[in-house]
XYZ file of C-alpha atoms in Angstrom:
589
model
C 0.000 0.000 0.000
C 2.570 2.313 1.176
C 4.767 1.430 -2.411
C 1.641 1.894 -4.292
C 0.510 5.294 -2.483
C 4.313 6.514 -3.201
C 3.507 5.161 -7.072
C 0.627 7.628 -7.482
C 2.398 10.411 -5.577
C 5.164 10.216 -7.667
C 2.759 9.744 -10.800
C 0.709 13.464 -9.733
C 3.669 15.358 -9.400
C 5.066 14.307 -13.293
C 2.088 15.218 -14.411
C 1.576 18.911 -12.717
C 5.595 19.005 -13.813
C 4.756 18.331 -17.131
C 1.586 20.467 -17.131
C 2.332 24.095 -18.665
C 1.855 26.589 -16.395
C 1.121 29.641 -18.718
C 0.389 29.878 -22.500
C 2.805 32.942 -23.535
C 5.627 33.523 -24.922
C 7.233 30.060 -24.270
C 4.106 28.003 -25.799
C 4.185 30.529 -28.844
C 8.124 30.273 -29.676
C 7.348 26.164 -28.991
C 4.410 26.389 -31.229
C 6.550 28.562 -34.036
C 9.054 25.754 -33.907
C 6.897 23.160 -35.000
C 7.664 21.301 -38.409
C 5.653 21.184 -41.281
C 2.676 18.645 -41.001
C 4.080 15.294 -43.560
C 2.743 12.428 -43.833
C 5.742 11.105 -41.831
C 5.524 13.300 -38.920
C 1.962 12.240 -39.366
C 2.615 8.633 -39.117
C 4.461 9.212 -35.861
C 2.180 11.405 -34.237
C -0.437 8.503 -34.928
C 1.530 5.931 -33.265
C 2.993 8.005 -30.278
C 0.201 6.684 -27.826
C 1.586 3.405 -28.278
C 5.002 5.306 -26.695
C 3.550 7.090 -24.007
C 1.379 4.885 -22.599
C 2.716 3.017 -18.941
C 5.735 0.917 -19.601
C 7.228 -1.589 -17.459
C 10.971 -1.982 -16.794
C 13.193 -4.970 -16.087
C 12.274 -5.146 -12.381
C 8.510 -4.841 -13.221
C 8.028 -1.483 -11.806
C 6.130 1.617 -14.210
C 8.141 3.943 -15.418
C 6.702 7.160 -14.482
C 8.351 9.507 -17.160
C 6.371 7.002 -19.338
C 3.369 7.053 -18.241
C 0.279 8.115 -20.240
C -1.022 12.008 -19.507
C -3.718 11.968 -16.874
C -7.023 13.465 -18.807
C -8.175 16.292 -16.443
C -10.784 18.779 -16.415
C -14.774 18.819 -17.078
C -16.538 15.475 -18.334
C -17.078 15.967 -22.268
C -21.253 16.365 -21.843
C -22.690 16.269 -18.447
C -25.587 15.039 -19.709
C -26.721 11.857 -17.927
C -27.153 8.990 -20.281
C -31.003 8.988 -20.468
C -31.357 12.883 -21.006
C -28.778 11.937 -24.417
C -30.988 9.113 -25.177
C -34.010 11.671 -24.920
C -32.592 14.367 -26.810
C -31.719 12.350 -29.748
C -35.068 10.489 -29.789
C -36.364 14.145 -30.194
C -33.738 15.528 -33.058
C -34.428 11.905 -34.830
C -38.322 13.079 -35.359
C -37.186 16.456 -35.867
C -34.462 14.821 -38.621
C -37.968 12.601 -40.065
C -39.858 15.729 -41.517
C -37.511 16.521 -44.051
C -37.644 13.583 -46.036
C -40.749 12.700 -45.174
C -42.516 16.299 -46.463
C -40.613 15.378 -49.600
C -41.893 11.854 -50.163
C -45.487 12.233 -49.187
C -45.606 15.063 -51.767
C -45.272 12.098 -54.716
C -49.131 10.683 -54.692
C -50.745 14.109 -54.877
C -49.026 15.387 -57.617
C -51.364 13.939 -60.269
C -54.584 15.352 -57.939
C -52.689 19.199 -57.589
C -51.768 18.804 -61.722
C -55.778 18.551 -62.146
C -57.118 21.094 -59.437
C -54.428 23.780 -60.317
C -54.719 23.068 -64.274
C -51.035 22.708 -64.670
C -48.791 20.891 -66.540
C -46.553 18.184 -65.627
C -43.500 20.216 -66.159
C -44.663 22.492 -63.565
C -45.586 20.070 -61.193
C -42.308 18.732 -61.249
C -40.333 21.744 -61.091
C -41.747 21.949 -57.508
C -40.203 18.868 -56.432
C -36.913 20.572 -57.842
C -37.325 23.775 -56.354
C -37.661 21.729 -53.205
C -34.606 19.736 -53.436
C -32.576 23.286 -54.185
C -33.924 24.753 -51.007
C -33.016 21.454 -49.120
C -29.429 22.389 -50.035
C -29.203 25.922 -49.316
C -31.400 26.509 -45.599
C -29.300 24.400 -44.015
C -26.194 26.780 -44.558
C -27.990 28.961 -43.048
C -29.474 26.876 -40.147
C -26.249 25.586 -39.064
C -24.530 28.585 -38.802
C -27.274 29.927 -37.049
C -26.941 26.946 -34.613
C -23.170 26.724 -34.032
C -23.573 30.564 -33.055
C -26.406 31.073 -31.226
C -27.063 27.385 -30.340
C -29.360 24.305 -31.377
C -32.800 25.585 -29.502
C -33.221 28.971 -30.994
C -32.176 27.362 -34.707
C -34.459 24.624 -33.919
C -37.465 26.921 -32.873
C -37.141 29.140 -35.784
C -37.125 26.431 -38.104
C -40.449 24.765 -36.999
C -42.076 27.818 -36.760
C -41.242 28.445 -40.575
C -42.344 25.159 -41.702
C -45.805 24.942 -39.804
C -46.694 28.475 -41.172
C -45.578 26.983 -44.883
C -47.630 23.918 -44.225
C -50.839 25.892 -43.053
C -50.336 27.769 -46.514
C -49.948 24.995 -48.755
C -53.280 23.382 -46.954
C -55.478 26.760 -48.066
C -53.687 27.349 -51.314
C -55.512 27.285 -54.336
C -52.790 28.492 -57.424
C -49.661 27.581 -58.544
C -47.634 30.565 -57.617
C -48.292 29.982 -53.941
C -47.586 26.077 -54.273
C -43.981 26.815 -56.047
C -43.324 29.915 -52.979
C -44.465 27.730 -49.991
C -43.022 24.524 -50.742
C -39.788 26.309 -50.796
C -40.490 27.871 -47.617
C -41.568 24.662 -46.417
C -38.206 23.116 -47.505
C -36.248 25.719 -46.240
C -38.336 25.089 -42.458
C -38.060 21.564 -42.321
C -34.019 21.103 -44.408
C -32.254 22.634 -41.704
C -33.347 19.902 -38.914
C -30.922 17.860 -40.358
C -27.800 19.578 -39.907
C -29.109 20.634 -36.685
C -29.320 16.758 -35.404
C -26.269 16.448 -36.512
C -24.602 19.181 -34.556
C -26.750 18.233 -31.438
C -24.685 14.386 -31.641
C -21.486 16.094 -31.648
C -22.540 18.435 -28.157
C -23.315 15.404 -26.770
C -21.041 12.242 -27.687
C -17.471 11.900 -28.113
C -16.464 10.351 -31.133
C -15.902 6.767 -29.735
C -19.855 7.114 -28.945
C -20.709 9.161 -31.931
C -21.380 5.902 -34.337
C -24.310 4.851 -32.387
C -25.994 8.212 -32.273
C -25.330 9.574 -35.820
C -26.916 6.057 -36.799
C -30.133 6.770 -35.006
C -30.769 10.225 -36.345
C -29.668 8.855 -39.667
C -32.112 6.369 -39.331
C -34.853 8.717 -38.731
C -33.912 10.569 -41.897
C -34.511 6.899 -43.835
C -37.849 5.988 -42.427
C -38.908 9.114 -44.000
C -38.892 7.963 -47.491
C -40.346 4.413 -46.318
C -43.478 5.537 -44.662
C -44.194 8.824 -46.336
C -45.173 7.562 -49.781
C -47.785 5.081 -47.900
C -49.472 7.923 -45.661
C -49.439 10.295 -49.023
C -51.254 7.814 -50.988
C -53.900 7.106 -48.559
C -54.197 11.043 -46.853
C -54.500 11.981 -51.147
C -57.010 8.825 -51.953
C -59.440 9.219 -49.004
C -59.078 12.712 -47.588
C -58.100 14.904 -50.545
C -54.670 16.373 -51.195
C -55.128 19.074 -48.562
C -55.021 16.661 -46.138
C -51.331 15.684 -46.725
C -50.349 19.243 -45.652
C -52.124 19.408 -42.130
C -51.207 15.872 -41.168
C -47.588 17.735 -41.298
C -49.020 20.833 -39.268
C -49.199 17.772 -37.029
C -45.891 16.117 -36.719
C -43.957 19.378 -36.606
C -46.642 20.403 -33.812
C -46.074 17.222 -32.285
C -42.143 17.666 -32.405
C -42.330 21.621 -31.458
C -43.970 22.023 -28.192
C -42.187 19.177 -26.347
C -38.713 20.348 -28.127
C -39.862 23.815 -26.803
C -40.696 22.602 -23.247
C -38.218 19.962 -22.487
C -35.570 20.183 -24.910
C -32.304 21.749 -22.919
C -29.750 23.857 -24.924
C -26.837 21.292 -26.303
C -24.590 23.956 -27.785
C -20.846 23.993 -26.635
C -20.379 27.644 -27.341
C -23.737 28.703 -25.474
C -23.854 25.943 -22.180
C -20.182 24.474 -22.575
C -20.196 20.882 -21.668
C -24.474 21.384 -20.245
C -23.475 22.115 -16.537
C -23.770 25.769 -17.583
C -27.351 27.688 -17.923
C -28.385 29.150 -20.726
C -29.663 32.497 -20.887
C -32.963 33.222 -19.295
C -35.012 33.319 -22.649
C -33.010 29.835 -24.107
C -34.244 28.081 -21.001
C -36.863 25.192 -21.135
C -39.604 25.530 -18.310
C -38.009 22.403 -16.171
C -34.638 24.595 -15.974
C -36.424 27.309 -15.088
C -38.070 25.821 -12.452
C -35.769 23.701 -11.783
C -33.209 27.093 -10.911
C -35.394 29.246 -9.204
C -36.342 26.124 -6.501
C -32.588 26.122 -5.882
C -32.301 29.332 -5.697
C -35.098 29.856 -2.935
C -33.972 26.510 -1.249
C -30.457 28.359 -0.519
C -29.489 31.249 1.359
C -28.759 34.705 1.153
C -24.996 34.388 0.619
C -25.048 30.763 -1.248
C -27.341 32.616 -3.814
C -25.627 35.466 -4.168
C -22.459 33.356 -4.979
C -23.824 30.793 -7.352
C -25.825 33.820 -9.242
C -22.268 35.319 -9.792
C -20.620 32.247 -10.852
C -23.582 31.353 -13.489
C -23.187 35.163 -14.933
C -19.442 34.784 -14.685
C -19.740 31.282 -16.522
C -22.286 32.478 -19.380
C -20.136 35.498 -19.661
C -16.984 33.993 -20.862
C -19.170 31.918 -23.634
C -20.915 35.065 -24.952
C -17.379 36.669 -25.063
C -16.002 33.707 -27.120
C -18.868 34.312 -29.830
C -20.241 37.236 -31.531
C -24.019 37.403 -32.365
C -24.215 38.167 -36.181
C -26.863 37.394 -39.450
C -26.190 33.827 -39.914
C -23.328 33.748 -42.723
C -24.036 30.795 -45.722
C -20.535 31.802 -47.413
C -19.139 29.415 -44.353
C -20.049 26.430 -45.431
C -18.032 27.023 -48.926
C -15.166 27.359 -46.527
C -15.749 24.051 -45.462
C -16.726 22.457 -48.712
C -12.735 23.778 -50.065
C -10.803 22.062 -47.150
C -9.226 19.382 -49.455
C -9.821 16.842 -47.483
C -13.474 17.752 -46.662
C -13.858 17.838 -50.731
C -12.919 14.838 -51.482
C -15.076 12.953 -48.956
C -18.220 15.293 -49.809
C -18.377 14.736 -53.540
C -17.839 11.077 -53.189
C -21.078 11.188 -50.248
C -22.715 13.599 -52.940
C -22.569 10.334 -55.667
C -23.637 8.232 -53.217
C -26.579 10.142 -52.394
C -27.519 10.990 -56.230
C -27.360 7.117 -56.980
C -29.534 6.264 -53.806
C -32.152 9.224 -54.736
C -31.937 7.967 -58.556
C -33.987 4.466 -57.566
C -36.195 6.651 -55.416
C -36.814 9.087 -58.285
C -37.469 6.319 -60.778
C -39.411 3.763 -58.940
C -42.536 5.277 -59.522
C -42.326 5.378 -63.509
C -40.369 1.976 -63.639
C -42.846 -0.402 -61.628
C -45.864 1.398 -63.398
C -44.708 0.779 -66.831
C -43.286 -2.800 -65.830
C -46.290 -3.909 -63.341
C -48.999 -1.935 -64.248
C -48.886 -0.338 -60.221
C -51.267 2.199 -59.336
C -50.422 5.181 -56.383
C -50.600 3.173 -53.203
C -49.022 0.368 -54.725
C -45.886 1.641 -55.914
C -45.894 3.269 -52.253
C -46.313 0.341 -50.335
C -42.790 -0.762 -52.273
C -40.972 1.821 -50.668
C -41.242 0.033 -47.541
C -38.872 -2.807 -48.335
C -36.240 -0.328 -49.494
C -37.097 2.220 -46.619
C -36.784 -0.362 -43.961
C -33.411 -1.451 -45.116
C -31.790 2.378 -45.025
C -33.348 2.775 -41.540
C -31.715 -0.713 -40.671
C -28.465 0.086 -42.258
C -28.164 3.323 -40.320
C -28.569 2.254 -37.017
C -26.232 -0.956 -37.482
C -23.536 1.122 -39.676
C -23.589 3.321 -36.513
C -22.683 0.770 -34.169
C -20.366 -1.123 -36.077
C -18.183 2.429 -36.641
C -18.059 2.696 -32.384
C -16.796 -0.707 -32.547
C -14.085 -0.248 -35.242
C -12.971 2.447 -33.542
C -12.398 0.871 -30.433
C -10.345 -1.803 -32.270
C -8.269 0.458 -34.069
C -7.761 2.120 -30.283
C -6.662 -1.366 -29.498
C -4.345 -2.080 -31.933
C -2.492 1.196 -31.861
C -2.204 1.677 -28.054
C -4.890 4.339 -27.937
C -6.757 4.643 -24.629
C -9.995 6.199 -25.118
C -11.460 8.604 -22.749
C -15.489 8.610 -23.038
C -15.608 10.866 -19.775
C -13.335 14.182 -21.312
C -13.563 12.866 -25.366
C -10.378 12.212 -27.253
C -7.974 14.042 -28.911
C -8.031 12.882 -32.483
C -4.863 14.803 -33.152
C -3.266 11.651 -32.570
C -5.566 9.181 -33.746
C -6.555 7.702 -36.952
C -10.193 8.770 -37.302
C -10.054 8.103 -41.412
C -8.991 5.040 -40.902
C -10.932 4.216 -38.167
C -14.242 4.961 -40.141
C -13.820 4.496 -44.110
C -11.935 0.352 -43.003
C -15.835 -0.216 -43.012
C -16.451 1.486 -46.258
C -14.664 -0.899 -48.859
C -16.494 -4.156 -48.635
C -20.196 -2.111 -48.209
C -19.423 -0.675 -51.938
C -17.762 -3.578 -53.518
C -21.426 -5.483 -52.363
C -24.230 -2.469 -52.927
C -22.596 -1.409 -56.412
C -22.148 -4.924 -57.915
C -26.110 -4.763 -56.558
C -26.804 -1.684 -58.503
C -25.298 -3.263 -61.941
C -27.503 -6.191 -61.419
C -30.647 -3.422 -60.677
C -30.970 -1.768 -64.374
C -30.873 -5.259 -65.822
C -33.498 -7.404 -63.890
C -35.616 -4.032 -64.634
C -34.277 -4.392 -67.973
C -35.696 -8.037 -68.578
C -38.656 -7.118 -66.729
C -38.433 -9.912 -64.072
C -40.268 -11.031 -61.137
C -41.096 -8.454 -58.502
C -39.071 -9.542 -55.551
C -35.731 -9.773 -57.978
C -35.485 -5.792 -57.695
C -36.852 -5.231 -54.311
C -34.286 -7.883 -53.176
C -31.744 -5.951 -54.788
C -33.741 -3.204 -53.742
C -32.668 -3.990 -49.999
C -29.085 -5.316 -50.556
C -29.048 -1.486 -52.213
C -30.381 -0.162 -49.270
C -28.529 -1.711 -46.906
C -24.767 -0.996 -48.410
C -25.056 2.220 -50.382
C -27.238 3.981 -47.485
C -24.287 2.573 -45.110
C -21.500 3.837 -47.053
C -23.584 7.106 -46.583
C -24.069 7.212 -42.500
C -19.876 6.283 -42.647
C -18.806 9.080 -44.514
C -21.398 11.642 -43.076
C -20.340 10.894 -39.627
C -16.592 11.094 -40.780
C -17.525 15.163 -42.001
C -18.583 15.957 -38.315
C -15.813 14.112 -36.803
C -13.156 16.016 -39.059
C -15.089 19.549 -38.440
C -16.336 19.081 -34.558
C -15.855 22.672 -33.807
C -18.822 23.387 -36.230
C -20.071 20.156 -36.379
C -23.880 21.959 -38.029
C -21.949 23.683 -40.783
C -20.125 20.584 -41.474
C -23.371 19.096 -42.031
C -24.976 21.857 -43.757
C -21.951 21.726 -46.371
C -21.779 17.665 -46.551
C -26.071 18.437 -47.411
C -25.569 21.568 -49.690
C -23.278 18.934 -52.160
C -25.541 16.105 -51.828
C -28.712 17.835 -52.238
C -27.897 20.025 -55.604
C -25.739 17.209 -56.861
C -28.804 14.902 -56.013
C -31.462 17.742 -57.360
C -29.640 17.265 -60.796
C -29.318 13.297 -60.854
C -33.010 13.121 -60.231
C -33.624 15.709 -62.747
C -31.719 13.793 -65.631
C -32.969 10.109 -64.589
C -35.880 9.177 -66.397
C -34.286 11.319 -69.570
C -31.188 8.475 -69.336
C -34.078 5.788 -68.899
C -35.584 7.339 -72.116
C -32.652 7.479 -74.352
C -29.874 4.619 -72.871
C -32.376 1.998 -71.797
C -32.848 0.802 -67.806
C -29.661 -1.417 -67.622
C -27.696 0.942 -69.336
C -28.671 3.879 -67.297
C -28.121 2.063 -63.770
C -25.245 0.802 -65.277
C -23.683 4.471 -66.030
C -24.282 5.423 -62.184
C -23.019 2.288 -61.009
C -19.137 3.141 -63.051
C -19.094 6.533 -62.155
C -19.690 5.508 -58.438
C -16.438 2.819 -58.887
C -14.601 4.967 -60.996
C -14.426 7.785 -57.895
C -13.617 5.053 -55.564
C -9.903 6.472 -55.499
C -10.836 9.506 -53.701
C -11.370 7.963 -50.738
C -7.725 6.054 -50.996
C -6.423 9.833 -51.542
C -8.478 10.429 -48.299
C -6.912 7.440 -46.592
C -3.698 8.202 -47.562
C -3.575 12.511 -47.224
C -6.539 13.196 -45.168
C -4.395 13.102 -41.441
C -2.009 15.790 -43.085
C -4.403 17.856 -44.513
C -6.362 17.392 -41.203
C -3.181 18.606 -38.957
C -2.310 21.338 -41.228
C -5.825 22.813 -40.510
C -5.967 22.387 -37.012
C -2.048 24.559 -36.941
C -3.744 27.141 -38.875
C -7.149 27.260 -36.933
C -4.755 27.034 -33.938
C -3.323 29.991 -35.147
C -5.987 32.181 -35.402
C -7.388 31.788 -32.199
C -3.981 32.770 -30.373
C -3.908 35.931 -32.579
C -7.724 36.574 -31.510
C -6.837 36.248 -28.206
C -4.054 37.773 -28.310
C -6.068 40.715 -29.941
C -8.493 40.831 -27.475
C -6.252 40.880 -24.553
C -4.685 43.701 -25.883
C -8.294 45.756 -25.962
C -8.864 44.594 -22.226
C -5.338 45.837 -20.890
C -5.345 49.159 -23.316
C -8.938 49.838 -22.232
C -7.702 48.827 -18.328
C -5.855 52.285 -18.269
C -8.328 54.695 -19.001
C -10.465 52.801 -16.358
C -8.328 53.576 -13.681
C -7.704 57.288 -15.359
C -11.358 57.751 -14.917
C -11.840 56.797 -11.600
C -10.288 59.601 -9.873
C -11.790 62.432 -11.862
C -15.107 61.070 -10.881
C -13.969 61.025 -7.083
C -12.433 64.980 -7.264
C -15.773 66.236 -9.348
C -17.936 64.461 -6.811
């Protein structure tokens, strides 16, 4: 005991040794001297846990100018484990109305076309317009949310999208369908992101998998279910009905959000243990503060008032309230190695929105389907995304805790990791290779069986083998664009969904004119190359996307010590004229 008690003695002093006590001019010049991020220095930095962690000499005793640093400081979210479980069941239905007020559009088109007197062209160009504005709100969401945080972002965006939704259910012309149902995209796109973000406030990134899956999977049952309810809402309650059944669900997801919902945004309530602002502040915080603060005395609530202001202070100073900028997200989409992995997630998502596009006109023409048919064979297809998020999720947590293993890598779920020297491409896209040799040899085989006009459960078998690869190569790379970006993990998401959803807006647009001219086989075919023949982006990835990480995290690194530096400067220039001021005031009084 006494040996072991000397051990850990021994152990805390290292580590306060080793522990810098200031970070001036010393951690600058040290900084300054750093080399040049290479894929060398790269290499080594990735496999220095395996040389700091505890080693054990000849004699069998630790060496303790080995030893692994001791993680300090806060807990990464002090959110208990069933308030994360809650919040994510409530950004997963928040992450459902997006693709859902898409899908449940499809079986009221031909009923709108007659009542409005349209044409077809017309009809369609609002399921473009839609699909553009899907893209675009969420660069302005996100920003909106890794600013001001997820509640007011969320709030604003509900509000939009019930209003739109309460329009389109009275409208009776075309103008006002094209206006709202971009308004009602633009409402209803951003919840995406904004899940997104809310799994990187909460979860560290050896948790993230699992969470990312779930929300993903919500955005998946969308497009399963929402052709169904359309087809029925259109065939026995009229096409107006579609529209207030979504007054519903974003009714049903806004109050309780509203209510219960607590703030998850780093910059606005840290790690959760501190209070938002008064107005950001659900009703059971609210109460839940002033019966502490009436349960405690005089003094005590004096004290903990001025450590909550002092606390909420230094995050307001650390961000500046501004009109949500879109331009950031380009930022993000021209990081190389963000570039690469978005455009390959972008053709991904075009050839997984091409069978949903085309389904409709392909099992009419080959089976002779009718509305609620061809929606009830969503559901196969549907089922298997929601599936493949959810397990694509876990198995990432679990690759990443056996790449953890295998390069000495402790992982620290209480304070998060530092992925500065870990893996993270690696530890994600190892799942990626043999989920898009199986779902693209699936999608060859898909044009043809359509092609020969085959049995049913031939393409919805492929169908789900589709479903359950592509949409997983998906959920991997989208969670690897919030691990690389987690200090604006919303924008991240809002960029990876601005490629996706215009690259995606013109794949749909051009897929029944490919059907048209090269045939069904041919066309799927086509999609299926182009996927295989960007396949070496991700190697490029693999193989550049640690430097290119490191070099941004020097220059981001950067910039914050000259912004502090800056604003230290205003506080000790500004200190002066304080004290200057002070004694005039006493002589004139």
């Amino acid at each position: 005991m006494a040996q072991a008690e000397k051990q850990d003695e021994e152990l805390e002093k290292t580590r306060q040794f080793k522990t810098p006590q200031n970070s001036g001019s010393h951690r600058d010049a040290e900084y300054q001297s750093m080399p040049s991020p290479t894929p060398a220095n790269i290499q080594h930095r990735l496999e220095a846990p395996l040389e700091t962690q505890a080693r054990v000499d000849q004699d069998g005793e630790r060496d303790l100018e080995q030893l692994a640093p001791v993680a300090t400081g806060p807990v990464y979210s002090a959110f208990s484990n069933w308030k994360k479980r809650y919040i994510v069941l409530m950004v997963t239905l928040a992450a459902f109305t997006s693709p859902t007020s898409a899908s449940i559009y499809f079986p009221a088109l031909n009923s709108l076309q007659a009542h409005l007197g349209v044409s077809t062209e017309l009809i369609s160009l609002t399921i473009t317009s839609y699909m553009i504005f899907q893209g675009l709100a969420p660069t302005v969401f996100g920003d909106l949310a890794d600013m001001a945080g997820r509640r007011p972002a969320y709030i604003l965006a509900f509000i939009i999208y019930m209003g739109a939704n309460v329009g389109l259910a009275l409208q009776d012309s075309y103008a006002a369908l094209f206006i709202l149902r971009c308004v009602q995209s633009t409402g209803s796109s951003g919840a995406i992101a904004l899940g997104y973000g809310v799994v990187a406030d909460i979860s560290t990134s050896a948790d993230r998998g699992k969470y990312m899956g779930i929300v993903g999977a919500g955005t998946m049952v969308g497009p399963a279910l929402a052709p169904v309810i359309g087809g029925l809402l259109s065939q026995f309650l009229g096409w107006r009905a579609i529209f207030w059944f979504l007054v519903i669900i974003g009714g049903c997801f806004l109050f309780p959000y509203a209510l219960t919902v607590p703030e998850t945004g780093r910059n606005v309530v840290g790690n959760g243990s501190v209070p938002p602002q008064g107005w950001n502040m659900t009703v059971l915080e609210w109460y839940r503060l002033r019966k502490e603060e009436q349960s405690s005395d005089g003094l005590s609530r004096s004290a903990t008032a001025e450590g909550r202001h002092r606390q909420q202070d230094e995050l307001a100073r650390a961000r500046k309230l501004r009109f949500p900028n879109p331009l950031k997200t380009i930022h993000i989409i021209m990081e190389k190695d963000m570039a690469l992995i978005l455009i390959y997630n972008s053709l991904l998502y075009t050839a997984f929105l091409d069978i949903v596009a085309s389904t409709p006109q392909l099992f009419q023409e080959i089976y002779h389907f009718n509305d609620l048919q061809i929606g009830l064979c969503y559901l196969p297809y549907g089922c298997a995304c929601a599936v493949s998020s959810f397990t694509s999720g876990v198995m990432l947590d679990r690759n990443y805790k056996r790449v953890a293993k295998q390069i000495g890598f402790t992982i620290d779920r209480k304070h998060g990791d530092d992925l500065a020297h870990f893996p993270i491409e690696r530890a994600r896209m190892e799942l990626i290779w043999p989920l898009l040799g199986l779902g693209l040899s699936a999608y060859l085989c898909y044009g043809w069986v359509l092609e020969k006009n085959v049995h049913l459960a031939v393409p919805l078998i492929l169908q789900v083998i589709i479903g359950l690869t592509i949409n997983g190569s998906f959920n991997v790379l989208s969670t690897l664009v919030v691990d690389l970006y987690p200090q604006s993990p919303s924008t991240a998401t809002a960029a990876n969904n601005l490629v996706r959803c215009l690259m995606g807006a013109a794949g749909t647009g051009i897929v029944s004119i490919m059907i048209k001219h090269m045939g069904r086989g041919w066309c799927f075919t086509l999609i299926a190359l182009v996927c295989i023949a960007a396949m070496p982006l991700l190697w490029v990835e693999l193989k550049w996307g640690p430097v290119w990480r490191e070099e941004r995290r020097v220059r981001l690194d950067i910039i914050a010590r000259e912004k502090q530096r800056a604003e230290s400067q205003e506080v000790d220039e500004s200190s002066p004229n304080d004290e200057t001021e002070a004694p005039t005031s006493e002589k004139e009084s």
